[in-house]
Structure formats: structure tokens, C-alpha cells
Amino acid sequence: MPTYWEDLNWAEFQERVPSQWRAAIIPIGTVEAHGVGPLGTDNFIPIDLVNCIAEDLGALVCPPIHYGLVRGLAGYPGSIAVDERALGDYCTQVFKSIAAWGLDTIIVINGHGGNTSTLKNAAWEAHHATGVKILVVDWWVLAYSVCEEVFGQTGGHAGADENAYTMAIRPDTIHADWYKDDMTFTFENGVTAYPIPGPVITYKTGEGAPVFDLEKSKRYREGAIAKVRDHCKMVLSKWETMGL
């Protein structure tokens, strides 16, 4: 059972951190349109991942950051956008504050591609200022091979991979009967459109659309969790081996 930062009393925290926990893990996502899935997809998935891997990594679970950088889908109803500078400054301050309590490692599980560059910069700023070791993980990138293995194709935004993971944990939020092919837009390099003309975004012609198969979705989730957990364990082990 993972331990949550928010559940600890201040005196308990003082007694157990950093003596018991030297690593912290934090899920970060956003709120935006996801095809026939929920606006909270990018939060639901990293929160679930963190809950599943934190104990194996010996990491204390931090409260999530629910809002992120939204641009291409900001025009779709319900999306909540945060300015890039505000997000970067905010995350940098959160990482520094975590480190200030004596934790020497922070694992960031990111659920939204729009956050990636900003989180990398925030991680560097916090590392440079405090020396804390920071690992930023785009979970779906690590799970590319799992999507190909389970579905025989690549994924996409609100596509085969994200839709499957959400279906595995929150099937009540997936509305398969709403899906139409014209919801899908295949991204092409060299083209920018605001808003993106489709809330399902794929990156390879003929691949990546959502697949509404609960059993495959469960297999995909299990494989994605294993990929993320194993990669995080490898990085932590390498840092230890290097004496960092």
C-alpha cells in the first residue's frame, strides 16, 4: 500500500522523512478533450500509475498537479489551460520545496505531451538549484511497444493507448457509441492548426484510433505499468551504482 504525503501529520512527517523515504513521486497531467473519453484522462492515468508503482520504488506519493499546458485542444469545451511560464515556475517551486524536506530523488509521471518540455526545464532548474535527482517520465512513450504488442498498431492522443488505459480503470467514462471516424485527425509535420480539427489525434495514417476492447485494455494497462515501473527502477539503481 503506497503512503501519501497528504495523509501524514506534520509530526509524523518530521519523524519519517527523510529517514524512511528519500524519494518522492508526483503525477502531473492536465484537463482537455480526449475523444470519447473523459476530460481528466491525462490525470487519471498518471495517478493510477503512481499508485501502482510507488511502493515498489520506495517513493512517497505527492499530491498531483492537475492542470497543464493546453494549446491545440484549448478550444474544445471543458479544457483548462495554464500558461507555459506559470506552469514552469509552479512546477519548479514544487520540486524545490519537495527537495527542501530532505528527499533526494523526485520521480515525475507525466500524463500530457504538452507538459513535456516545460517539465524538463523545471526539472533542470530544481536539480541545478538543489542537487535533487529528478526523473521525468512520459508514460505513453515508454509504453509504445506495449501498444504495438497488444493492438498491433501505434497509439495516439485519445487513441488506442490512452483510450485503452482509461477504459481499464474507468470504463464508465468511455462512450464508445459516440465515436465517429471524423473525430480522428492524423497529425502531419509542418502543419499547425488551432484548434486541432479532431479530439482524437493519431500520428500514422490508418493507425492509432481507439479500440473498445476491455480485455485488451486491461492487458495494455498491465504492460504500461510494468514498463514504467521497470524503467524507473533501472534509473534509480543506476544512480545508486554511480554513487549519485
XYZ file of C-alpha atoms in Angstrom:
244
model
C 0.000 0.000 0.000
C 1.586 3.337 -1.012
C 1.975 6.142 1.509
C 0.582 9.568 0.622
C 2.210 12.841 1.603
C -1.216 14.355 2.315
C -2.154 11.604 4.766
C 0.781 12.301 7.097
C 0.522 14.532 10.134
C 3.305 17.154 10.374
C 4.867 15.403 13.367
C 4.711 12.040 11.609
C 6.257 13.617 8.532
C 9.083 15.032 10.637
C 9.765 11.597 12.105
C 9.605 9.603 8.868
C 11.028 11.943 6.197
C 13.743 11.576 5.065
C 14.632 8.700 7.398
C 12.061 6.374 5.799
C 11.560 7.980 2.395
C 14.310 9.517 0.308
C 12.285 9.520 -2.918
C 9.017 11.206 -3.830
C 6.781 10.533 -6.830
C 4.328 13.023 -8.318
C 1.687 12.614 -11.050
C 1.184 15.587 -13.369
C -1.466 15.921 -16.062
C -3.989 18.376 -17.454
C -7.656 18.776 -18.327
C -8.543 18.674 -22.026
C -10.687 16.926 -24.656
C -9.957 13.231 -25.219
C -12.208 11.953 -27.981
C -14.956 9.868 -26.379
C -13.096 9.652 -23.063
C -13.077 11.956 -20.045
C -11.506 15.407 -19.818
C -9.443 14.051 -16.909
C -7.710 11.291 -18.899
C -4.277 12.893 -18.509
C -4.764 12.956 -14.740
C -6.468 9.591 -14.223
C -3.673 7.642 -15.919
C -0.577 9.050 -14.144
C -2.375 8.951 -10.792
C -3.158 5.264 -11.338
C 0.413 4.585 -12.453
C 1.853 6.294 -9.393
C -0.462 4.368 -7.080
C 0.679 1.112 -8.697
C 4.458 1.687 -8.698
C 5.228 3.958 -5.727
C 5.646 1.173 -3.177
C 7.990 -0.814 -5.440
C 10.098 2.311 -5.895
C 10.125 3.179 -2.196
C 8.626 6.558 -3.001
C 6.308 8.803 -1.032
C 3.318 9.852 -3.163
C 2.929 13.607 -3.590
C -0.379 15.337 -4.321
C -0.953 15.543 -8.087
C -0.733 18.620 -10.287
C -3.970 18.514 -12.272
C -3.514 21.412 -14.698
C -1.046 21.766 -17.535
C -0.219 23.432 -20.831
C -3.088 23.113 -23.339
C -2.935 24.647 -26.803
C -4.137 22.541 -29.704
C -7.262 21.388 -27.869
C -7.858 24.509 -25.793
C -10.828 25.417 -27.980
C -12.754 22.264 -27.083
C -15.359 22.573 -24.308
C -14.096 21.862 -20.805
C -10.362 22.202 -21.448
C -8.443 24.159 -18.797
C -5.202 25.779 -19.912
C -2.278 27.054 -17.834
C 0.294 29.471 -19.229
C 3.643 27.846 -20.007
C 5.641 30.225 -17.829
C 3.207 29.840 -14.932
C 3.337 26.045 -15.192
C 7.122 26.007 -15.378
C 7.585 28.337 -12.410
C 4.979 26.457 -10.386
C 6.484 23.014 -11.013
C 9.993 24.300 -10.314
C 8.838 25.647 -6.955
C 7.037 22.390 -6.117
C 10.138 20.322 -6.950
C 12.381 22.623 -4.900
C 10.005 22.502 -1.951
C 9.904 18.690 -2.050
C 13.690 18.616 -2.076
C 13.870 21.066 0.829
C 12.473 18.394 3.177
C 15.487 16.190 2.595
C 14.197 13.951 -0.187
C 16.989 13.405 -2.691
C 15.005 11.914 -5.583
C 11.854 13.041 -7.389
C 10.041 10.899 -9.952
C 7.606 12.799 -12.176
C 4.994 10.740 -14.021
C 3.672 12.994 -16.767
C 0.335 12.301 -18.433
C 0.295 15.064 -21.063
C 2.590 15.621 -24.028
C 2.067 19.368 -23.898
C 3.782 19.416 -20.496
C 6.934 17.606 -21.569
C 9.251 20.470 -22.496
C 8.121 22.595 -19.546
C 8.636 19.747 -17.074
C 12.109 19.023 -18.423
C 13.070 22.651 -17.886
C 11.524 22.721 -14.399
C 13.363 19.521 -13.510
C 16.662 21.018 -14.617
C 16.057 24.243 -12.686
C 15.260 22.319 -9.483
C 18.190 19.941 -9.940
C 20.579 22.795 -10.653
C 19.394 24.752 -7.604
C 19.193 21.908 -5.069
C 21.076 18.901 -6.425
C 17.949 16.742 -6.174
C 17.860 13.906 -8.702
C 14.796 14.128 -10.944
C 13.365 11.610 -13.392
C 10.614 12.839 -15.746
C 8.645 10.060 -17.455
C 6.222 10.416 -20.378
C 4.446 7.145 -19.649
C 2.941 6.568 -23.122
C 6.345 6.888 -24.796
C 7.782 4.098 -22.656
C 4.683 2.045 -23.471
C 4.900 2.402 -27.290
C 5.957 -1.212 -27.687
C 3.142 -2.407 -25.432
C 0.560 -0.713 -27.668
C 2.034 -2.365 -30.749
C 2.139 -5.718 -28.954
C -1.452 -5.606 -27.677
C -3.189 -3.752 -30.506
C -0.847 -4.309 -33.456
C -0.553 -0.572 -34.061
C 0.755 2.676 -32.671
C -1.351 4.833 -30.376
C -2.282 8.474 -30.273
C -3.972 11.188 -28.279
C -7.232 9.631 -27.042
C -6.316 6.751 -29.319
C -5.586 3.063 -28.898
C -3.222 3.525 -25.937
C -4.783 6.334 -23.884
C -8.314 5.142 -24.546
C -7.348 1.612 -23.501
C -5.700 2.658 -20.248
C -8.706 4.797 -19.319
C -11.115 2.002 -20.256
C -9.195 -0.363 -17.973
C -9.527 1.886 -14.913
C -12.666 3.947 -15.619
C -14.821 2.099 -18.176
C -17.807 4.187 -17.109
C -16.178 7.290 -18.639
C -15.642 5.835 -22.130
C -18.528 6.417 -24.557
C -17.781 4.018 -27.401
C -21.161 4.654 -29.046
C -20.214 8.326 -29.518
C -17.156 7.550 -31.624
C -17.119 8.531 -35.296
C -14.215 8.312 -37.722
C -14.329 12.037 -38.406
C -13.299 12.687 -34.782
C -9.815 11.460 -35.700
C -7.181 13.788 -37.115
C -3.846 12.447 -38.338
C -1.065 14.857 -37.437
C 1.367 15.838 -40.191
C 4.733 17.523 -39.620
C 4.734 21.044 -40.934
C 1.068 21.693 -40.169
C -0.259 23.725 -37.225
C -3.954 24.298 -36.559
C -5.708 25.908 -33.586
C -7.886 24.198 -32.569
C -6.769 20.813 -33.855
C -9.595 19.556 -36.121
C -10.336 16.424 -34.131
C -10.225 15.404 -30.440
C -8.568 12.077 -31.357
C -5.077 12.639 -32.751
C -3.041 9.950 -34.486
C 0.466 10.113 -35.896
C 0.435 7.417 -38.558
C -2.124 7.021 -41.320
C -4.511 4.173 -40.611
C -3.250 3.580 -37.070
C -3.948 4.809 -33.576
C -7.731 5.135 -33.386
C -9.380 3.913 -30.169
C -10.144 0.228 -29.767
C -13.036 -0.576 -27.446
C -11.926 -3.949 -26.102
C -11.926 -4.215 -22.316
C -9.734 -7.316 -22.071
C -7.076 -5.843 -24.375
C -7.334 -2.588 -22.455
C -6.548 -4.394 -19.195
C -3.563 -6.120 -20.839
C -2.322 -2.808 -22.147
C -2.574 -1.177 -18.711
C -0.652 -4.014 -17.085
C 2.079 -3.785 -19.715
C 2.327 0.003 -19.448
C 2.628 -0.170 -15.652
C 5.400 -2.758 -15.939
C 7.315 -0.667 -18.497
C 7.190 2.476 -16.382
C 7.977 0.672 -13.115
C 10.912 -1.244 -14.565
C 12.429 1.804 -16.230
C 12.167 3.870 -13.050
C 13.773 1.063 -11.032
C 16.599 0.855 -13.559
C 17.322 4.597 -13.365
C 17.236 4.597 -9.550
C 19.571 1.596 -9.492
C 21.991 3.246 -11.916
C 22.068 6.426 -9.841
C 22.896 4.316 -6.783
C 25.603 2.404 -8.644
C 27.154 5.675 -9.774
C 27.137 6.959 -6.183
C 24.866 9.858 -7.079
